[in-house]
Amino acid sequence: MARHLITSAIPYINGIKHLGNLVGSQLPADLYARYQRGRGNEVLFLCATDEHGTPAELAATKAGKPVAEYCAEMHDVQAKIAEGFRLSFDHFGRSSSAQNRELTQHFAGVLADRGLIREVSETQMYSPEDGRYLPDRYIEGTCPNCGFDSARGDQCDNCTKQLDPVDLINPHSTISGATNLEMRETKHLYLRQSEMRDELQTWIDSKADWPVLTTSIAKKWLNDGDGLQDRGITRDLDWGVPVKKGSEDWPGMEGKVFYVWFDAPIEYIACSQEWVDAGKGDDWQRWWRTDAGAEDVTYTQFMGKDNVPFHTLSFPATILGSGEPWKLVDYIKSFNYLNYEGGQFSTSRGRGVFMDQALEVLPSDYWRWWLLSHAPESSDSEFTWENFQASVNKDLADVLGNFVSRVTKFARSKFGEVVPEGGDFGAQEEALIADLSERITRYQTMMDEMEVRKSAQELRAIWAAGNEYLQSAAPWTVFKEDPERAAAIVRLSLNLIRLYAILSAPFIPDASATLKDALKLDEMSWPDDVAAALATLAPGEDFAVPENLFRKITDEEREDWQSRFSGKRD
Ligand SMILES: [Zn+2]
């Protein structure tokens, strides 16, 4: 039995994500986790919320709540939505956990001991009235470029010019409004990534099988300009992992926290500790420590392309730099962006469909199928309501749903709700089995290679093969002359439904569960031998006609949704 460690990029805590975020990491990671479990492999599938940093503080202030309380609430909201989309995490952790705090401090201590952290003095805007250093986003003033009076310390939203807080005219604190700001010297820690450039380069070069999207981004950061730069890993903030050298205080670093990008990926490991501490598992080290059983683990990460630099360079620098036997990622599957109706999804403008809204409109299988079958792999892809309607109506309702409905209803009307006996399989069935055997092998290959769209295409072809068989075998005609032959066709077709329930589960788990219940299946083992799999349901076993698996989307609904999601959410 192979062992698969699978992680999805961890979503930031401030608010509900849109469908583009979902298809860029969590959903394909879930597809792969479900597939590997379906094949009988051992899987640990982890995700978490990314909770530290200035945006969380700002969002909490806006919501009028203490930041810890805000994060706890939003974590529950995101966890509930993840359940709604049937994301089958073994654990959905939190980067603000005690486990991550301790592990982050541990890594910093070890990296410092190995000479991979240096202290740098910088000047930063300080507000005596607030008693704190102000991150760029906490400072506003007049833009020196266009005169806009609410330009932020990092950028002017009016003319888009990138700014430094010192550029602003009449800067003030957005916390207190204080204007007596001053530049003060402050010390920060930098991870000496430049020292590790050669080691990282060798490691990336050894990953010949990685997608071009992943390696091209990594190589750009390694080689462009002066090459890989050292990276600041601390901030003058309250909300975060306090800077410590292991369990010791770090002189000069009092009151500072680690930068969110240092602690967030470490949460992948901490999440597995949370999983154990929650009583869901008993040994996290055999997934993460190559000296404790993780040598045979295959570790796959899923993420959008914007997260690739941190996962190919910064996090590996932390892991490799520690000199400790941690499991490194084996494969990084990255995604381009999903666009929305000729433009971009926009969280700030509420443009596009957000995860909570999607589930209010239709059950998760509809979305899962469309998103995965149109995943932005080789290039960006685009969501349109026309395409969504067409895919759902054709693939799910006409091809799969219709097959299940025709077979089960015909079977019930002629033979009752039991698998009929009698009749033999002939040339048509042999041809079908040969065709399906080839197609399922291709489907497995595509799934093993994480070719998401191609896997969906193959699955759809497998559904269509059943329809074609049923159409040409025509049991409703045959029944009049040769009821035994019709019984054989129906028996095979009921077994095909079982086969579809198993093969489709990674894409549409709810429909798969409905079919499993209808056929009263107690085991769903992967069809390694198609002929044997299609003889699993034996004559005399009972079944029920399931509810309609998928309904069609009407033109009226489509138009309604189109206008509802065109801008500004409530
Ligand atoms: Zn401006």
XYZ file of C-alpha atoms and ligand atoms in Angstrom:
571
model
C 0.000 0.000 0.000
C 1.463 3.349 -1.092
C 1.400 6.271 1.337
C 0.388 9.734 0.176
C 0.819 12.938 2.132
C -1.274 15.618 0.417
C -1.538 19.287 1.365
C -3.541 22.140 -0.103
C -2.238 25.722 0.125
C -3.794 27.142 3.247
C -6.428 29.843 2.630
C -6.052 33.181 4.351
C -8.452 33.783 7.209
C -9.985 37.114 6.206
C -13.230 36.250 4.524
C -14.841 33.702 2.289
C -12.961 32.580 -0.811
C -14.286 32.569 -4.367
C -14.492 29.640 -6.768
C -11.175 30.593 -8.377
C -9.429 30.067 -5.036
C -11.226 26.752 -4.568
C -10.177 25.273 -7.912
C -6.613 26.558 -7.471
C -5.748 24.303 -4.541
C -8.298 22.745 -2.166
C -10.545 21.112 -4.739
C -7.917 19.388 -6.926
C -6.116 18.317 -3.738
C -9.367 16.722 -2.559
C -9.813 15.017 -5.938
C -6.374 13.491 -5.638
C -6.845 12.470 -1.990
C -10.160 10.766 -2.762
C -8.645 9.021 -5.759
C -5.689 7.684 -3.769
C -8.011 6.448 -1.032
C -10.202 4.854 -3.706
C -7.175 2.969 -5.008
C -6.701 1.555 -1.516
C -3.689 3.683 -0.589
C -2.993 5.283 2.768
C -3.603 9.034 2.667
C -3.040 11.940 5.041
C -4.754 15.015 3.578
C -4.185 18.305 5.407
C -5.282 21.893 5.099
C -5.617 24.801 7.548
C -6.382 28.486 7.787
C -3.530 30.979 7.499
C -4.285 33.349 10.349
C -1.422 35.714 11.123
C -0.421 39.086 9.738
C -1.733 42.571 9.139
C -4.744 41.723 6.928
C -6.212 39.574 9.733
C -5.714 42.420 12.209
C -7.358 44.882 9.833
C -10.299 42.578 9.105
C -10.825 41.994 12.827
C -10.788 45.747 13.502
C -13.325 46.252 10.723
C -15.521 43.550 12.254
C -15.106 45.190 15.693
C -13.650 42.052 17.271
C -10.406 41.004 18.952
C -8.259 39.370 16.303
C -8.072 35.971 18.047
C -11.858 35.848 18.320
C -12.274 36.943 14.707
C -9.902 34.209 13.506
C -11.624 31.518 15.567
C -14.982 32.487 14.081
C -13.724 32.693 10.514
C -11.974 29.361 10.882
C -15.313 27.767 11.755
C -16.987 29.506 8.821
C -14.338 28.259 6.399
C -14.419 24.755 7.899
C -18.188 24.584 7.439
C -17.971 25.712 3.810
C -15.201 23.173 3.194
C -17.531 20.480 4.500
C -20.234 21.806 2.183
C -17.904 21.214 -0.767
C -17.073 17.768 0.658
C -13.389 18.596 1.036
C -12.204 15.475 2.799
C -9.375 16.847 4.926
C -8.140 14.482 7.594
C -7.622 17.654 9.567
C -8.359 21.318 8.939
C -5.939 23.092 11.241
C -5.031 26.635 12.229
C -1.684 28.356 11.760
C -2.311 30.133 15.084
C -2.217 26.782 16.928
C 0.110 26.139 19.862
C 1.680 23.349 17.818
C 2.617 25.731 15.011
C 3.899 28.337 17.434
C 6.283 25.858 18.992
C 7.422 24.346 15.705
C 8.000 27.759 14.088
C 10.136 28.834 17.054
C 11.985 25.535 16.822
C 12.855 26.037 13.136
C 14.008 29.604 13.762
C 16.269 28.414 16.583
C 17.828 25.637 14.527
C 18.335 27.920 11.522
C 20.026 30.490 13.771
C 22.307 27.819 15.255
C 23.349 26.862 11.726
C 24.198 30.447 10.808
C 21.297 30.866 8.413
C 19.662 33.816 10.120
C 21.143 37.298 10.320
C 19.956 40.399 12.139
C 19.363 43.540 10.118
C 18.760 47.068 11.396
C 16.098 49.034 9.547
C 14.135 52.166 10.130
C 10.379 51.959 10.327
C 7.511 54.327 11.051
C 6.705 54.362 14.764
C 3.657 55.914 16.420
C 4.344 56.982 20.028
C 0.622 57.573 20.536
C -0.238 53.979 19.498
C 2.867 52.650 21.222
C 3.811 50.530 18.211
C 5.498 50.344 14.863
C 3.042 50.750 12.013
C 2.948 48.325 9.090
C 2.651 50.094 5.721
C -1.055 49.422 5.539
C -1.623 51.178 8.857
C -0.320 54.478 7.516
C -2.266 56.796 5.225
C -1.485 60.203 3.774
C -1.554 62.282 0.630
C -0.084 60.709 -2.494
C 2.988 62.653 -3.709
C 2.187 61.546 -7.239
C -1.515 62.394 -7.725
C -2.566 64.250 -4.566
C -5.101 61.556 -3.523
C -5.624 62.114 0.221
C -6.083 58.471 1.342
C -3.039 56.790 -0.161
C -1.740 53.834 1.859
C 1.840 53.419 3.014
C 2.516 50.732 0.403
C 0.447 51.930 -2.539
C -1.862 54.673 -3.801
C -5.220 53.154 -4.714
C -6.000 56.119 -6.946
C -2.971 56.160 -9.274
C -1.622 52.657 -8.288
C 1.890 54.030 -7.627
C 3.934 51.840 -5.264
C 4.916 53.932 -2.258
C 7.073 53.942 0.839
C 5.470 55.353 3.992
C 8.114 58.118 4.051
C 6.902 59.306 0.612
C 3.463 60.246 1.963
C 2.606 63.883 2.612
C 1.027 64.409 6.075
C 1.088 60.726 7.053
C -1.111 59.557 9.894
C -1.846 56.342 11.776
C -5.055 54.653 10.658
C -5.421 53.195 14.156
C -5.510 56.434 16.183
C -5.232 59.155 13.560
C -1.978 60.255 15.214
C 0.192 62.494 13.024
C 3.302 62.681 15.190
C 4.872 59.674 13.506
C 8.606 59.184 13.539
C 11.122 56.914 11.892
C 12.748 54.641 14.432
C 15.415 52.040 14.154
C 14.236 48.466 14.561
C 15.947 45.113 14.173
C 14.654 42.250 12.058
C 15.706 38.708 11.297
C 16.502 37.648 7.747
C 16.602 34.073 6.471
C 19.820 33.762 4.472
C 18.247 32.170 1.421
C 21.133 33.391 -0.736
C 23.443 31.009 1.184
C 21.213 28.148 0.148
C 20.853 29.064 -3.506
C 23.064 26.241 -4.838
C 21.403 23.613 -2.690
C 17.957 24.787 -3.787
C 19.049 24.934 -7.433
C 20.305 21.325 -7.282
C 17.101 20.212 -5.639
C 14.850 21.987 -8.210
C 16.988 20.616 -11.080
C 16.401 17.091 -9.759
C 12.633 17.546 -10.233
C 12.516 16.841 -13.953
C 8.930 15.589 -13.752
C 7.470 18.775 -12.240
C 5.053 20.891 -14.287
C 6.770 23.648 -16.271
C 4.544 26.189 -14.520
C 6.117 25.212 -11.194
C 9.800 24.978 -12.179
C 9.809 28.070 -14.405
C 8.601 30.242 -11.520
C 11.158 28.718 -9.129
C 14.035 29.198 -11.591
C 13.048 32.801 -12.241
C 13.383 33.596 -8.530
C 16.640 31.659 -8.251
C 18.322 33.317 -11.204
C 16.760 36.653 -12.154
C 18.666 39.807 -11.257
C 21.075 39.178 -8.404
C 19.554 35.768 -7.739
C 17.744 34.541 -4.678
C 17.554 37.230 -1.988
C 17.590 36.907 1.789
C 14.146 37.338 3.205
C 12.886 39.185 6.271
C 11.078 36.730 8.540
C 9.985 39.020 11.381
C 7.526 41.892 11.776
C 6.675 44.510 14.371
C 3.178 43.245 15.030
C 1.201 41.856 17.964
C -0.637 39.108 16.127
C 1.623 36.228 15.199
C 4.114 33.701 16.514
C 6.339 35.528 19.060
C 9.977 35.538 17.974
C 11.935 33.031 20.021
C 15.063 30.978 19.458
C 13.543 27.569 20.117
C 12.199 27.896 23.649
C 14.659 30.683 24.559
C 14.078 34.419 24.387
C 15.777 36.183 21.488
C 17.550 39.297 22.773
C 16.516 42.392 20.852
C 13.469 40.677 19.359
C 11.049 41.313 22.200
C 7.556 42.197 21.063
C 8.134 41.007 17.502
C 6.483 38.145 15.658
C 7.512 35.945 12.751
C 6.339 37.069 9.341
C 3.253 35.158 8.255
C 5.088 33.647 5.307
C 7.607 32.032 7.598
C 5.081 30.337 9.876
C 2.298 29.506 7.375
C 3.995 26.600 5.508
C 5.330 25.191 8.784
C 1.652 24.726 9.625
C 1.580 21.810 7.159
C 3.673 19.907 9.688
C 2.007 21.405 12.766
C -1.383 20.482 11.291
C -0.434 16.817 11.448
C 0.419 17.303 15.138
C -2.992 18.941 15.622
C -4.491 15.919 13.859
C -2.874 13.607 16.408
C -3.721 15.867 19.359
C -7.357 15.922 18.188
C -7.365 12.133 18.545
C -7.741 11.481 14.814
C -4.332 9.917 14.294
C -1.640 8.416 16.441
C 1.669 9.155 14.748
C 2.523 12.273 12.771
C 6.252 11.596 12.571
C 5.857 8.661 10.221
C 4.473 11.180 7.698
C 7.109 13.866 8.187
C 10.335 12.491 9.606
C 12.451 10.380 7.308
C 14.111 8.921 10.429
C 10.704 7.837 11.750
C 9.083 6.072 8.818
C 8.450 8.793 6.227
C 10.978 7.578 3.615
C 8.246 5.787 1.692
C 5.804 8.715 1.771
C 4.984 10.526 -1.465
C 4.319 14.157 -0.615
C 2.256 16.249 -3.056
C 1.355 19.919 -2.644
C -1.438 21.766 -4.486
C -1.472 25.530 -4.962
C -2.151 28.527 -7.209
C 0.817 29.887 -9.170
C 1.165 32.898 -6.857
C 2.185 30.547 -4.034
C 4.878 28.700 -5.976
C 7.916 30.814 -4.922
C 7.246 30.236 -1.238
C 6.794 26.491 -1.705
C 9.716 25.894 -4.064
C 12.217 28.182 -2.314
C 11.336 29.712 1.074
C 9.790 26.676 2.759
C 12.394 24.237 1.360
C 15.082 26.691 2.575
C 13.593 26.348 6.063
C 13.405 22.553 5.849
C 16.788 21.953 4.189
C 18.453 24.644 6.262
C 17.421 22.955 9.496
C 19.624 19.986 8.650
C 16.991 17.799 10.278
C 15.422 14.784 8.545
C 12.142 16.381 7.467
C 10.208 15.073 4.482
C 10.545 17.389 1.471
C 7.808 17.786 -1.112
C 7.994 15.304 -4.015
C 5.619 17.003 -6.426
C 4.097 20.462 -6.658
C 0.930 20.761 -8.699
C 0.271 24.422 -9.430
C -2.621 26.142 -11.167
C -3.214 29.217 -13.262
C -6.140 31.532 -12.553
C -9.835 31.076 -13.135
C -11.462 34.194 -14.569
C -15.097 35.152 -14.310
C -17.314 36.177 -17.249
C -14.719 38.109 -19.247
C -12.913 39.629 -16.244
C -11.443 38.647 -12.924
C -13.029 37.412 -9.748
C -12.829 40.308 -7.322
C -13.085 39.869 -3.581
C -13.133 43.625 -2.946
C -15.824 44.285 -5.548
C -17.763 41.110 -4.850
C -17.530 40.095 -8.492
C -18.025 36.403 -9.210
C -19.332 33.516 -7.148
C -18.062 32.985 -3.609
C -17.997 29.588 -1.963
C -20.915 30.190 0.392
C -23.082 31.637 -2.386
C -22.320 28.740 -4.716
C -23.727 26.255 -2.214
C -26.873 28.349 -1.795
C -27.486 28.065 -5.529
C -26.686 24.398 -6.232
C -25.267 21.357 -4.397
C -21.506 20.903 -4.372
C -21.287 18.147 -7.016
C -22.440 20.554 -9.744
C -19.648 22.957 -8.871
C -17.038 20.282 -8.320
C -17.713 18.798 -11.724
C -17.569 22.079 -13.620
C -14.560 23.454 -11.785
C -12.490 20.292 -12.066
C -13.437 19.582 -15.681
C -12.379 23.175 -16.510
C -9.414 23.463 -14.120
C -6.945 26.207 -15.157
C -3.985 23.908 -15.783
C -2.092 24.793 -18.960
C -3.471 28.340 -19.026
C -5.996 30.551 -17.264
C -9.584 29.420 -17.799
C -12.872 31.234 -17.598
C -16.132 30.617 -15.817
C -19.221 31.584 -17.799
C -22.781 30.781 -16.816
C -23.512 29.517 -20.343
C -20.688 27.031 -20.135
C -21.649 26.004 -16.607
C -25.263 25.397 -17.657
C -24.216 23.451 -20.756
C -21.731 21.239 -18.877
C -24.080 20.436 -16.017
C -27.045 19.725 -18.275
C -25.095 17.626 -20.734
C -22.461 15.763 -18.706
C -24.253 15.299 -15.410
C -27.965 15.257 -16.292
C -28.017 13.861 -19.854
C -25.094 11.459 -19.745
C -24.686 10.115 -16.201
C -28.044 10.964 -14.611
C -30.055 9.737 -17.557
C -28.203 6.428 -17.741
C -28.846 5.682 -14.082
C -32.485 6.671 -14.340
C -33.213 4.629 -17.481
C -31.502 1.501 -16.219
C -32.996 1.438 -12.728
C -36.521 2.357 -13.839
C -36.587 -0.170 -16.655
C -35.170 -2.856 -14.371
C -37.831 -2.186 -11.751
C -40.681 -2.197 -14.268
C -39.701 -5.537 -15.820
C -37.952 -7.473 -13.067
C -38.755 -5.686 -9.799
C -36.133 -4.148 -7.531
C -33.709 -7.070 -7.727
C -30.777 -7.800 -10.010
C -32.350 -10.091 -12.643
C -31.006 -13.571 -13.368
C -30.628 -15.459 -16.607
C -29.093 -14.739 -19.989
C -25.465 -14.611 -21.010
C -23.083 -11.892 -22.000
C -22.275 -11.796 -25.722
C -20.134 -9.900 -28.188
C -21.602 -6.522 -27.266
C -20.698 -6.974 -23.612
C -17.216 -8.232 -24.470
C -16.635 -5.183 -26.639
C -17.853 -2.915 -23.848
C -15.565 -4.574 -21.286
C -12.574 -4.237 -23.621
C -13.395 -0.585 -24.272
C -13.876 0.199 -20.580
C -10.699 -1.628 -19.594
C -8.705 0.646 -21.888
C -10.512 3.762 -20.789
C -10.163 3.025 -17.079
C -6.440 2.433 -17.524
C -6.190 5.837 -19.211
C -8.298 7.414 -16.471
C -5.946 6.013 -13.824
C -2.892 7.257 -15.698
C -4.365 10.758 -15.951
C -5.338 10.762 -12.271
C -1.903 9.463 -11.217
C -0.345 12.310 -13.205
C -2.827 14.830 -11.733
C -4.024 15.816 -15.205
C -7.320 17.061 -13.849
C -9.107 18.112 -17.046
C -8.000 15.055 -18.983
C -9.181 12.828 -16.133
C -12.605 14.484 -16.281
C -12.745 13.973 -20.053
C -11.950 10.291 -19.675
C -14.539 9.845 -16.941
C -17.169 11.488 -19.123
C -16.207 9.125 -21.955
C -16.638 6.186 -19.568
C -20.160 7.391 -18.735
C -20.916 7.892 -22.430
C -19.769 4.345 -23.235
C -22.522 3.027 -20.952
C -25.140 5.102 -22.722
C -23.981 3.916 -26.112
C -24.061 0.326 -24.946
C -27.575 0.696 -23.539
C -28.776 2.395 -26.700
C -27.457 -0.330 -28.986
C -28.315 -3.283 -26.707
C -31.861 -1.836 -26.351
C -33.220 -4.111 -23.583
C -36.707 -2.554 -23.935
C -36.938 -3.981 -27.491
C -35.144 -7.251 -26.738
C -37.412 -7.929 -23.746
C -40.415 -8.685 -25.960
C -38.630 -11.511 -27.811
C -35.987 -12.658 -25.344
C -36.516 -11.658 -21.693
C -33.438 -13.640 -20.576
C -31.190 -11.644 -22.871
C -32.805 -8.427 -21.587
C -32.082 -9.620 -18.043
C -28.397 -10.038 -18.890
C -28.263 -6.493 -20.330
C -29.964 -5.043 -17.249
C -27.681 -6.978 -14.905
C -24.621 -5.648 -16.668
C -26.055 -2.127 -16.668
C -26.747 -2.213 -12.923
C -23.151 -3.304 -12.441
C -22.081 -0.407 -14.634
C -23.816 1.949 -12.217
C -21.754 0.413 -9.434
C -18.616 0.932 -11.516
C -19.565 4.581 -12.080
C -20.181 5.109 -8.372
C -16.609 4.009 -7.656
C -14.862 5.787 -10.524
C -16.801 9.046 -10.126
C -16.439 9.392 -6.352
C -13.355 11.654 -6.494
C -15.235 14.143 -8.696
C -18.828 13.904 -7.454
C -18.830 12.252 -4.028
C -22.493 12.978 -3.211
C -23.812 11.362 -6.390
C -21.496 8.450 -5.759
C -22.903 8.039 -2.236
C -26.476 8.163 -3.595
C -25.665 5.357 -6.035
C -23.916 3.374 -3.328
C -27.065 3.579 -1.172
C -29.399 2.760 -4.042
C -27.400 -0.346 -4.960
C -26.928 -1.213 -1.277
C -23.194 -1.563 -1.755
C -21.047 -2.289 1.243
C -17.742 -2.286 -0.565
C -16.388 0.041 -3.229
C -13.073 -1.528 -4.156
C -11.354 -0.149 -7.229
C -12.152 -2.085 -10.469
C -8.717 -3.487 -11.261
C -10.412 -6.203 -13.318
C -13.323 -4.715 -15.262
C -14.946 -8.049 -16.207
C -14.954 -9.141 -12.568
C -16.167 -5.733 -11.432
C -19.118 -5.948 -13.820
C -20.156 -9.276 -12.315
C -20.110 -8.075 -8.713
C -23.847 -7.522 -8.286
C -25.253 -11.033 -8.446
C -28.774 -12.110 -9.462
C -31.233 -11.734 -6.613
C -29.511 -8.809 -4.873
C -31.919 -5.963 -4.316
C -31.577 -2.314 -5.200
C -33.684 0.847 -5.103
C -34.340 3.398 -7.824
C -32.430 6.491 -6.666
C -33.768 10.026 -6.668
C -32.928 11.997 -9.769
C -29.156 12.425 -9.546
C -28.904 15.799 -11.268
C -31.413 18.360 -12.384
C -31.036 20.642 -15.366
C -30.337 24.349 -15.083
C -32.993 26.410 -16.868
C -32.279 29.474 -19.009
C -34.222 31.561 -16.542
C -32.046 30.484 -13.615
C -28.902 31.099 -15.612
C -29.940 34.673 -16.432
C -30.951 35.302 -12.860
C -27.582 34.115 -11.504
C -25.700 36.016 -14.172
C -27.104 39.306 -12.975
C -27.007 38.405 -9.287
C -23.243 37.744 -9.282
C -22.130 40.533 -11.603
C -20.901 42.853 -8.839
C -21.147 43.956 -5.245
C -22.242 41.177 -2.938
C -24.514 42.079 -0.036
Zn -1.661 58.578 -6.206
